[in-house]
Tab-separated table of N, CA and C in Angstrom:
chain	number	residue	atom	x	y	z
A	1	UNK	N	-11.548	-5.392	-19.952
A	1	UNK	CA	-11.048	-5.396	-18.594
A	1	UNK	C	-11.218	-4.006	-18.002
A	2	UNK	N	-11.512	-4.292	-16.660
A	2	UNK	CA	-11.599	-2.931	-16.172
A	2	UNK	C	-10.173	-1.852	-15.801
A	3	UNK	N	-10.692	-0.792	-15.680
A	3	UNK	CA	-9.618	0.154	-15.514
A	3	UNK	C	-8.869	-0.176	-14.217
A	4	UNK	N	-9.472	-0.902	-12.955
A	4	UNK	CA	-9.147	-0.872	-11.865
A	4	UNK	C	-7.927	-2.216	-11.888
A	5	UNK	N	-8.508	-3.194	-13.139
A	5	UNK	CA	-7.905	-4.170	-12.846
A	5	UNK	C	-6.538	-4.399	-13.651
A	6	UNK	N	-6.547	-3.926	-14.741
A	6	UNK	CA	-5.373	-3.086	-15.231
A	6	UNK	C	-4.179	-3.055	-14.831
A	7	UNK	N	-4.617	-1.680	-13.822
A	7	UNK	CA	-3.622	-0.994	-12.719
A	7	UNK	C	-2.779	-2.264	-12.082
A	8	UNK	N	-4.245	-3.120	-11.621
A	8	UNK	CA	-3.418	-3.772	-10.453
A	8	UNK	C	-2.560	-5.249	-11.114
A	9	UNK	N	-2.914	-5.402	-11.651
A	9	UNK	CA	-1.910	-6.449	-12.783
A	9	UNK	C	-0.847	-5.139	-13.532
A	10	UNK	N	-0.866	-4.263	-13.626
A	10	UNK	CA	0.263	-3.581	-14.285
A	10	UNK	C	1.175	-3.706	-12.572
A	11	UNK	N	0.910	-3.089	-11.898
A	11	UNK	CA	1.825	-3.574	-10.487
A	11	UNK	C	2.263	-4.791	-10.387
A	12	UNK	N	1.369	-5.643	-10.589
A	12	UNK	CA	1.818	-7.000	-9.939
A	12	UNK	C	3.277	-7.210	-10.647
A	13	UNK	N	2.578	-7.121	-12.311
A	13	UNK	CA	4.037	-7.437	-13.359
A	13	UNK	C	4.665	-6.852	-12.911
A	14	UNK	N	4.639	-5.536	-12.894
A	14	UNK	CA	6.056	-4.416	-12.435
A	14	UNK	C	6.694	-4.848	-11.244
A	15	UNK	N	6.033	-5.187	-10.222
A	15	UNK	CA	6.924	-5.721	-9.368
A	15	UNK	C	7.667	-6.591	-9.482
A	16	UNK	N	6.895	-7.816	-10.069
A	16	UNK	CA	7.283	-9.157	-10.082
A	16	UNK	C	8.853	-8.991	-11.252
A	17	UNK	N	9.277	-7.724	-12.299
A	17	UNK	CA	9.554	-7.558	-12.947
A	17	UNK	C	10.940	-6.943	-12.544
A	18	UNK	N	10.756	-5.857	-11.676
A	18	UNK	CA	11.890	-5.131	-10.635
A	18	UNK	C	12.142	-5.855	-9.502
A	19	UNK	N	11.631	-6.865	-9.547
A	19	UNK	CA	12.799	-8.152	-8.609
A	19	UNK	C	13.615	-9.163	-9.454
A	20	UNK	N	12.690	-9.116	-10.644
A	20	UNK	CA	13.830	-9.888	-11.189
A	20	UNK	C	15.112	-9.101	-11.648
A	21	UNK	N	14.774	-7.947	-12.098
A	21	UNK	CA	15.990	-7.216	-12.795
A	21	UNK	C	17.103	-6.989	-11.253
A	22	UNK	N	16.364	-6.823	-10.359
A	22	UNK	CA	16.892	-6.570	-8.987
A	22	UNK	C	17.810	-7.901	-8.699
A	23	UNK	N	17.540	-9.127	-8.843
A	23	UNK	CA	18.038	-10.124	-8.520
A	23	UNK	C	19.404	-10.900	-9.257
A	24	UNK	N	18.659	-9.989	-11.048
A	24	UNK	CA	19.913	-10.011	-11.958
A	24	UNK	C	21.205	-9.127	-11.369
A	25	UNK	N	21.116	-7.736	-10.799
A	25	UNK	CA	22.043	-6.833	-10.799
A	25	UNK	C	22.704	-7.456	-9.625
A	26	UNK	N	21.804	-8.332	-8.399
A	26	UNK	CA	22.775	-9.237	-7.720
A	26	UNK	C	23.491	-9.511	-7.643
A	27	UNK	N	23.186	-10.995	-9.119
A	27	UNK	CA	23.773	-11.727	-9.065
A	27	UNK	C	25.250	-11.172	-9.987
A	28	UNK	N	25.164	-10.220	-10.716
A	28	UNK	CA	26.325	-9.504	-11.674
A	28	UNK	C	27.313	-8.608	-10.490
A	29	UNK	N	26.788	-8.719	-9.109
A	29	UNK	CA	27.311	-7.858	-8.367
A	29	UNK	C	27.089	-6.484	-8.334
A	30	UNK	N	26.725	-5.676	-8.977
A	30	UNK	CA	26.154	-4.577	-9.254
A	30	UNK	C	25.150	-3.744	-7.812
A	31	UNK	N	24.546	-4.615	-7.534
A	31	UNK	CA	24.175	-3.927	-6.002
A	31	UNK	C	24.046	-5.263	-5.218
A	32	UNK	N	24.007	-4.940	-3.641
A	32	UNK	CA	24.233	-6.017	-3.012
A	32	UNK	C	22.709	-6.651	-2.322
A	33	UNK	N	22.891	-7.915	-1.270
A	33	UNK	CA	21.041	-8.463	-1.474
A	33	UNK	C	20.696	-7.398	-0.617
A	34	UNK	N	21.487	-5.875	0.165
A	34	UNK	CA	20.169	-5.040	1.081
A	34	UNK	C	19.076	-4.258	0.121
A	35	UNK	N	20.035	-3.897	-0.808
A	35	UNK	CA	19.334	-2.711	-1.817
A	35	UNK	C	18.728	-3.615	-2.932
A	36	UNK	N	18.848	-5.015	-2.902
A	36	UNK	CA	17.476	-5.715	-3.598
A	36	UNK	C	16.555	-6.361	-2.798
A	37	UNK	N	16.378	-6.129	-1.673
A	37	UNK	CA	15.281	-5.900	-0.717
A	37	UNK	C	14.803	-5.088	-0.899
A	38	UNK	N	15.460	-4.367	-0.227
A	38	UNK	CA	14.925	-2.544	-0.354
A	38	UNK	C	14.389	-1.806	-1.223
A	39	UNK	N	14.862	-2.406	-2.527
A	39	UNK	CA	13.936	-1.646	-4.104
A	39	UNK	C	12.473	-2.451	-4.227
A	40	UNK	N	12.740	-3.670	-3.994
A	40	UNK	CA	11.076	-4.760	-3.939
A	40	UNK	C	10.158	-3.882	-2.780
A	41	UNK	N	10.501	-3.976	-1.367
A	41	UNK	CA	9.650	-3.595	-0.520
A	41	UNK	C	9.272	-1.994	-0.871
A	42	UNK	N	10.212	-1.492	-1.261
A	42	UNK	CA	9.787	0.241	-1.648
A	42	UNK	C	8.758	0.315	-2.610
A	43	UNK	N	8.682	-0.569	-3.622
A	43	UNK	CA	7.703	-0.471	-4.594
A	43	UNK	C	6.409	-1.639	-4.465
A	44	UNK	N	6.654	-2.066	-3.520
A	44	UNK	CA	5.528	-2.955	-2.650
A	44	UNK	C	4.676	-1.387	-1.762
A	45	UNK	N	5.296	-0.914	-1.178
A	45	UNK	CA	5.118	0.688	-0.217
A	45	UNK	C	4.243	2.091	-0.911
A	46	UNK	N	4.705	1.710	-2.198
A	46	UNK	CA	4.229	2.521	-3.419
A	46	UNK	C	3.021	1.939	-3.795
A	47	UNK	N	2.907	0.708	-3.865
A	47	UNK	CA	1.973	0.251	-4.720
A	47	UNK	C	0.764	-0.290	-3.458
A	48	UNK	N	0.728	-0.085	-1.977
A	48	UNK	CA	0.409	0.220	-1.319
A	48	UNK	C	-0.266	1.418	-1.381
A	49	UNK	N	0.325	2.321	-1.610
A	49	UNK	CA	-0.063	4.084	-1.431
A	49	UNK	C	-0.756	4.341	-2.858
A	50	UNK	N	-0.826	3.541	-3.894
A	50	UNK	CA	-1.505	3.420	-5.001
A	50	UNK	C	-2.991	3.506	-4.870
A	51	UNK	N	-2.782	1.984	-4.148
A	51	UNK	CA	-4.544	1.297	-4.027
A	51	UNK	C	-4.789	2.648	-2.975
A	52	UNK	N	-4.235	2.815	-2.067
A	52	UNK	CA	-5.165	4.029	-1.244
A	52	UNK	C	-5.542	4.953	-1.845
A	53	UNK	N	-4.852	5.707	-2.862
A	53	UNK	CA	-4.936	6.883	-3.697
A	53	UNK	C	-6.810	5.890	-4.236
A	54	UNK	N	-6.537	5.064	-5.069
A	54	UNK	CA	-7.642	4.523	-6.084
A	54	UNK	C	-8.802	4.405	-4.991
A	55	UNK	N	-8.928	4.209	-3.718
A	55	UNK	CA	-10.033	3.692	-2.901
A	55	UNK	C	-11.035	4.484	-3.252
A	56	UNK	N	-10.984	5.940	-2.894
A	56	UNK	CA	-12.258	6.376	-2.505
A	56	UNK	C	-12.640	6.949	-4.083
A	57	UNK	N	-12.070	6.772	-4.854
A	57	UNK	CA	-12.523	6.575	-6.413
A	57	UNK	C	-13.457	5.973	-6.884
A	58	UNK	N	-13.741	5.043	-6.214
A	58	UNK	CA	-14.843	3.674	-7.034
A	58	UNK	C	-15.958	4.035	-6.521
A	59	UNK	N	-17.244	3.699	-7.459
A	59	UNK	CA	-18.553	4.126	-6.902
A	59	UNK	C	-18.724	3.271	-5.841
A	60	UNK	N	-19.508	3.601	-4.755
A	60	UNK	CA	-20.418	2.849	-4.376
A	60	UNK	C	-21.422	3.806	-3.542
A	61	UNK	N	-22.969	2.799	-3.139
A	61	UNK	CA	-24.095	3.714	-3.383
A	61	UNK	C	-24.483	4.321	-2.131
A	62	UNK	N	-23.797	3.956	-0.858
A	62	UNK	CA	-23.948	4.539	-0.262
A	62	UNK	C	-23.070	5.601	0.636
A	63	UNK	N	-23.516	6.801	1.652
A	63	UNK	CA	-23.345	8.077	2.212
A	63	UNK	C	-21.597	7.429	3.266
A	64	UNK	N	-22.354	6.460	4.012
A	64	UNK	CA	-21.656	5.767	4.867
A	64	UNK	C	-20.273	4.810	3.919
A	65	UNK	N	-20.645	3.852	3.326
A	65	UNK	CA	-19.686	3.679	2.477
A	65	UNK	C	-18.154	4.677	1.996
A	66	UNK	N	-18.837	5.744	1.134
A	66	UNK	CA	-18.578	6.574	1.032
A	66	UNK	C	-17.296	6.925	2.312
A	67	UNK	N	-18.024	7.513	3.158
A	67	UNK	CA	-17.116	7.915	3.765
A	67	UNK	C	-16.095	6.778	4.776
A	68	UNK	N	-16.320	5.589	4.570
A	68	UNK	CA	-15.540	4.846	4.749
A	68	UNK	C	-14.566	4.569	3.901
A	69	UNK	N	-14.611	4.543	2.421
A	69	UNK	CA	-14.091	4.662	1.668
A	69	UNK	C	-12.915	5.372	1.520
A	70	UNK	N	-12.957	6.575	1.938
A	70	UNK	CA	-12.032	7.705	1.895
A	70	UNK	C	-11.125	7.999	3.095
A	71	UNK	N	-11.407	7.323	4.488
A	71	UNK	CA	-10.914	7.182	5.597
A	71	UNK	C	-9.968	6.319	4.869
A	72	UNK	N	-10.289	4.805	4.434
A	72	UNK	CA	-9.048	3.710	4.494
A	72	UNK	C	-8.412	4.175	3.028
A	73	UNK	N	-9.217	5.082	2.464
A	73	UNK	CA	-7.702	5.268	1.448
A	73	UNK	C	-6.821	6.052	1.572
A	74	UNK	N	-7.538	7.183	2.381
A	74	UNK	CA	-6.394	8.212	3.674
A	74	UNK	C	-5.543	7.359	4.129
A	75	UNK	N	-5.537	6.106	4.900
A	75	UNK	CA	-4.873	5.392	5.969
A	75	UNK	C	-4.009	4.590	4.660
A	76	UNK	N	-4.750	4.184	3.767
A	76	UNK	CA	-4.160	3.335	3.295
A	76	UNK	C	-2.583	3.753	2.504
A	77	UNK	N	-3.163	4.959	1.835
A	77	UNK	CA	-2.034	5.816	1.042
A	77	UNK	C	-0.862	6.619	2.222
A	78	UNK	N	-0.846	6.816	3.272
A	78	UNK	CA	-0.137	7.356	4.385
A	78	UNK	C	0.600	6.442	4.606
A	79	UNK	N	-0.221	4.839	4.901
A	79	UNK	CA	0.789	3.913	5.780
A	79	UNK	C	1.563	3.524	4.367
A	80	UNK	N	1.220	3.712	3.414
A	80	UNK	CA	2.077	2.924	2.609
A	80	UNK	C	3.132	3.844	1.998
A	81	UNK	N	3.155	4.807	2.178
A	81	UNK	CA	4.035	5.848	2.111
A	81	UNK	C	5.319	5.842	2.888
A	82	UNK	N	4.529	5.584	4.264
A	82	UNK	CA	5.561	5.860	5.723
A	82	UNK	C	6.130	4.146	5.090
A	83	UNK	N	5.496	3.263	5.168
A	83	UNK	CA	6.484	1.624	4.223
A	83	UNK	C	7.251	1.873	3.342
A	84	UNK	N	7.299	2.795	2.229
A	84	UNK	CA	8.015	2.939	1.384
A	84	UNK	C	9.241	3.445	1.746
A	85	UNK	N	9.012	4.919	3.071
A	85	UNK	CA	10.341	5.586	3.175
A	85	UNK	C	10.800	4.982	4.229
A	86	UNK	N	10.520	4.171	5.363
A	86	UNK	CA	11.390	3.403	5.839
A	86	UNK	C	11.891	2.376	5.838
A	87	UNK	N	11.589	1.648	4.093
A	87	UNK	CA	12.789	0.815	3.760
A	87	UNK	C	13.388	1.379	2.958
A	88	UNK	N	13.272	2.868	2.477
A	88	UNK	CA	14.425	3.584	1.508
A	88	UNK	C	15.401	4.166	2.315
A	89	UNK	N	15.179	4.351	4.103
A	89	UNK	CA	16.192	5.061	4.528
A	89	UNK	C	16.486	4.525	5.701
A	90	UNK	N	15.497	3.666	6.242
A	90	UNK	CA	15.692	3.408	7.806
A	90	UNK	C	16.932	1.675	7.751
A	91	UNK	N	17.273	1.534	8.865
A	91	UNK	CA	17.818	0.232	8.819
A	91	UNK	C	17.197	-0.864	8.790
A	92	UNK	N	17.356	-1.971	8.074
A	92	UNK	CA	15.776	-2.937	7.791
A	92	UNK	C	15.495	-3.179	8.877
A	93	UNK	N	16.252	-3.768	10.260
A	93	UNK	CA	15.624	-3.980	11.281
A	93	UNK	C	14.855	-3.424	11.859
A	94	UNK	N	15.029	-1.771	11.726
A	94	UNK	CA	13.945	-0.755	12.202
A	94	UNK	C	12.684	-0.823	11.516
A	95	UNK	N	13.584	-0.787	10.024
A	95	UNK	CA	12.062	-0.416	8.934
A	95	UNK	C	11.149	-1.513	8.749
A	96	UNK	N	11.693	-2.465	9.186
A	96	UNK	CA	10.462	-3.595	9.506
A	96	UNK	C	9.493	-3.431	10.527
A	97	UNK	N	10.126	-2.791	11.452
A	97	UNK	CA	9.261	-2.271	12.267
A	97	UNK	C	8.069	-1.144	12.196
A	98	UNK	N	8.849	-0.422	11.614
A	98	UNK	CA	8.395	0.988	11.406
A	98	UNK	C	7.277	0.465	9.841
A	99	UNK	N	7.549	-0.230	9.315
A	99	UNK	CA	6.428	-0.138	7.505
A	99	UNK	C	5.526	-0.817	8.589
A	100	UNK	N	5.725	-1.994	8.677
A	100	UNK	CA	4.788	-3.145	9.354
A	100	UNK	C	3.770	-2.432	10.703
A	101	UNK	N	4.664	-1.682	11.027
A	101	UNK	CA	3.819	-0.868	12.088
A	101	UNK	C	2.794	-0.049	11.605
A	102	UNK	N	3.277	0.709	10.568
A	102	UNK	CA	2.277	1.859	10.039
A	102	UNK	C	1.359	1.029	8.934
A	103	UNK	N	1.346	0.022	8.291
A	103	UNK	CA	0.507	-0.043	7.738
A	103	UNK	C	-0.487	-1.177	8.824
A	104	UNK	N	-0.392	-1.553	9.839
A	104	UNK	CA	-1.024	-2.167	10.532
A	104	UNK	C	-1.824	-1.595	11.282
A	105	UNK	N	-1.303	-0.398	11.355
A	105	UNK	CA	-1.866	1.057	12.299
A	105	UNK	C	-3.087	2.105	11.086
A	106	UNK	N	-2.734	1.484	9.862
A	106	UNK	CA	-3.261	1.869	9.122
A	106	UNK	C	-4.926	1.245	8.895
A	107	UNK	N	-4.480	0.115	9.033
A	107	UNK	CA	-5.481	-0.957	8.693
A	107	UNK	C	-6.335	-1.115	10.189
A	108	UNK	N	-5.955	-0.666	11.136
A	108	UNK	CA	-6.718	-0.778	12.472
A	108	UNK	C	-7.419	0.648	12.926
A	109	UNK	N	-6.564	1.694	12.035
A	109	UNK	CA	-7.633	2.845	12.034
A	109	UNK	C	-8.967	3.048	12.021
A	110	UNK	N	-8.739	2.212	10.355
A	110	UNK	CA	-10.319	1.573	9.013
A	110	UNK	C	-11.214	1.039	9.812
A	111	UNK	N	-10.416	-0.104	10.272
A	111	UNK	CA	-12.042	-1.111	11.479
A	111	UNK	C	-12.123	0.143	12.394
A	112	UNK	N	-11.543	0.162	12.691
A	112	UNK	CA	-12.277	1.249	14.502
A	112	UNK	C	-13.475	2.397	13.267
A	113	UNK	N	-12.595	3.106	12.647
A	113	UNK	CA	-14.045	3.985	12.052
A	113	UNK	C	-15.338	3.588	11.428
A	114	UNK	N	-14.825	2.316	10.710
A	114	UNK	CA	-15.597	1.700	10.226
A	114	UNK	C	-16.744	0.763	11.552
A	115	UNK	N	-16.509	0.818	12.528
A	115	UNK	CA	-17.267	0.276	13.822
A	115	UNK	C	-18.028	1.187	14.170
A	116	UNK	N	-17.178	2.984	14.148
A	116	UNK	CA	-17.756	3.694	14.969
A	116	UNK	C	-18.851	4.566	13.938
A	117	UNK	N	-18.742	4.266	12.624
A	117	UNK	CA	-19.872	4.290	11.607
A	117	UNK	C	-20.911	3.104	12.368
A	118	UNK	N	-20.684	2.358	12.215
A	118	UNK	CA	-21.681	1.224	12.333
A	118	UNK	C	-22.589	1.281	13.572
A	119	UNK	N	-22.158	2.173	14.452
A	119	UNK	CA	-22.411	2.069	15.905
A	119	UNK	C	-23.403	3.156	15.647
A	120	UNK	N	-22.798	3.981	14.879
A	120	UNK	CA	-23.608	5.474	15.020
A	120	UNK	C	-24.987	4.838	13.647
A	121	UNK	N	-25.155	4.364	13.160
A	121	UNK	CA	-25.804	4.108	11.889
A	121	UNK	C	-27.449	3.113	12.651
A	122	UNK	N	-26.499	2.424	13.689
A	122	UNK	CA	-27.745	1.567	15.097
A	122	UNK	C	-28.603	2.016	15.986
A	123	UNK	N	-28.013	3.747	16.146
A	123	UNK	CA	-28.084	4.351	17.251
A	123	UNK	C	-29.381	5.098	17.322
């Protein structure tokens, strides 16, 4: 198995893993359902800012690529950062706003550069 794929099945479990323990401390009363939201989506935010970190890591063969590559893992690792800390501190109603915003803002960065590569690559 590859190294890449690993990672991302070691997340998946881990997550899938810190909701359950999250859901146990629930139900024992131990924390209440905001802060077992809040620990899932934070490490959803993380593991977000993961794959961005890993993007511009992987080969591929071309110049353009390349530097597309490293734009959306810039965007990708930022927005998922700014997701992480505003469901660790903001009020969920905000921080729904605020993760969902930035990683959407993240992901609409990627196409626009990735267009304005494409435009310039025609030209």
């Amino acid at each position: 198995m590859s190294k890449d794929l690993i990672g991302s099945l070691a997340w998946g479990v881990g997550i899938l893993l810190l909701a359950l323990f999250a859901s146990v401390a629930r139900s024992r009363g131990m924390i209440d359902a905001d802060a077992t939201t809040r620990i899932v989506l934070v490490a959803t935010g993380l593991m977000i800012a993961w794959f961005g970190n890993r993007a511009p890591k992987t080969f591929v063969p071309s110049a353009r690529a390349r530097q597309a590559k490293r734009v959306a893992g810039w965007s990708l690792a930022i927005s998922g950062l700014i997701y992480a800390a505003a469901f660790a501190f903001a009020p969920l109603d905000m921080a729904v706003i605020v993760g969902c915003g930035a990683v959407m803002s993240g992901i609409a960065a990627t196409f626009i550069y990735c267009l304005s590569l494409r435009s310039k690559a025609t030209a």
